[in-house]
Amino acid sequence: MHLRIDEILKEKGKTKYWLYIQLGLSYQNFNRIVNNQTTGIKFENLKALCDILECTPNDLFQEYYKGPQKGEGE
């Protein structure tokens, strides 16, 4: 899974700093979430992101599939 926070911020004309102030998280936690360096996210932070960015969890997440490359598994 990949969080689309950067894309949503660009669509809305907002900055990461703006979101950081709105969320009120520590800079380390905020940075991990925004840069997709986390393996989990608290429901309360997910709800806050959705409320602030006016989106749904479906809008926030992008699933990506890394299947076998050519030549693998053949």
PDB file of N, CA, C and O in Angstrom, residues 2 18-19 38 65-67:
ATOM      1  N   HIS A   2       0.373   2.252  -0.586  1.00  0.00           N
ATOM      2  CA  HIS A   2       1.095   3.517  -0.708  1.00  0.00           C
ATOM      3  C   HIS A   2       0.130   4.637  -0.350  1.00  0.00           C
ATOM      4  O   HIS A   2      -0.995   4.654  -0.839  1.00  0.00           O
ATOM      5  N   TRP A  18       1.620  22.861   5.933  1.00  0.00           N
ATOM      6  CA  TRP A  18       0.224  23.140   6.300  1.00  0.00           C
ATOM      7  C   TRP A  18      -0.385  21.905   6.964  1.00  0.00           C
ATOM      8  O   TRP A  18      -1.022  22.002   8.010  1.00  0.00           O
ATOM      9  N   LEU A  19      -0.172  20.740   6.362  1.00  0.00           N
ATOM     10  CA  LEU A  19      -0.728  19.500   6.904  1.00  0.00           C
ATOM     11  C   LEU A  19      -0.089  19.168   8.254  1.00  0.00           C
ATOM     12  O   LEU A  19      -0.781  18.749   9.184  1.00  0.00           O
ATOM     13  N   THR A  38       6.307   4.137   6.920  1.00  0.00           N
ATOM     14  CA  THR A  38       5.679   3.506   8.070  1.00  0.00           C
ATOM     15  C   THR A  38       4.978   2.231   7.624  1.00  0.00           C
ATOM     16  O   THR A  38       4.567   2.121   6.472  1.00  0.00           O
ATOM     17  N   TYR A  65       0.860  -3.493  -7.106  1.00  0.00           N
ATOM     18  CA  TYR A  65       1.185  -4.911  -7.185  1.00  0.00           C
ATOM     19  C   TYR A  65       2.496  -5.072  -7.914  1.00  0.00           C
ATOM     20  O   TYR A  65       2.653  -4.588  -9.031  1.00  0.00           O
ATOM     21  N   LYS A  66       3.411  -5.734  -7.250  1.00  0.00           N
ATOM     22  CA  LYS A  66       4.687  -6.029  -7.891  1.00  0.00           C
ATOM     23  C   LYS A  66       4.703  -7.526  -8.159  1.00  0.00           C
ATOM     24  O   LYS A  66       5.103  -8.312  -7.324  1.00  0.00           O
ATOM     25  N   GLY A  67       4.217  -7.889  -9.329  1.00  0.00           N
ATOM     26  CA  GLY A  67       4.177  -9.283  -9.721  1.00  0.00           C
ATOM     27  C   GLY A  67       5.510  -9.731 -10.249  1.00  0.00           C
ATOM     28  O   GLY A  67       6.484  -8.972 -10.290  1.00  0.00           O
TER      29      GLY A  67
END
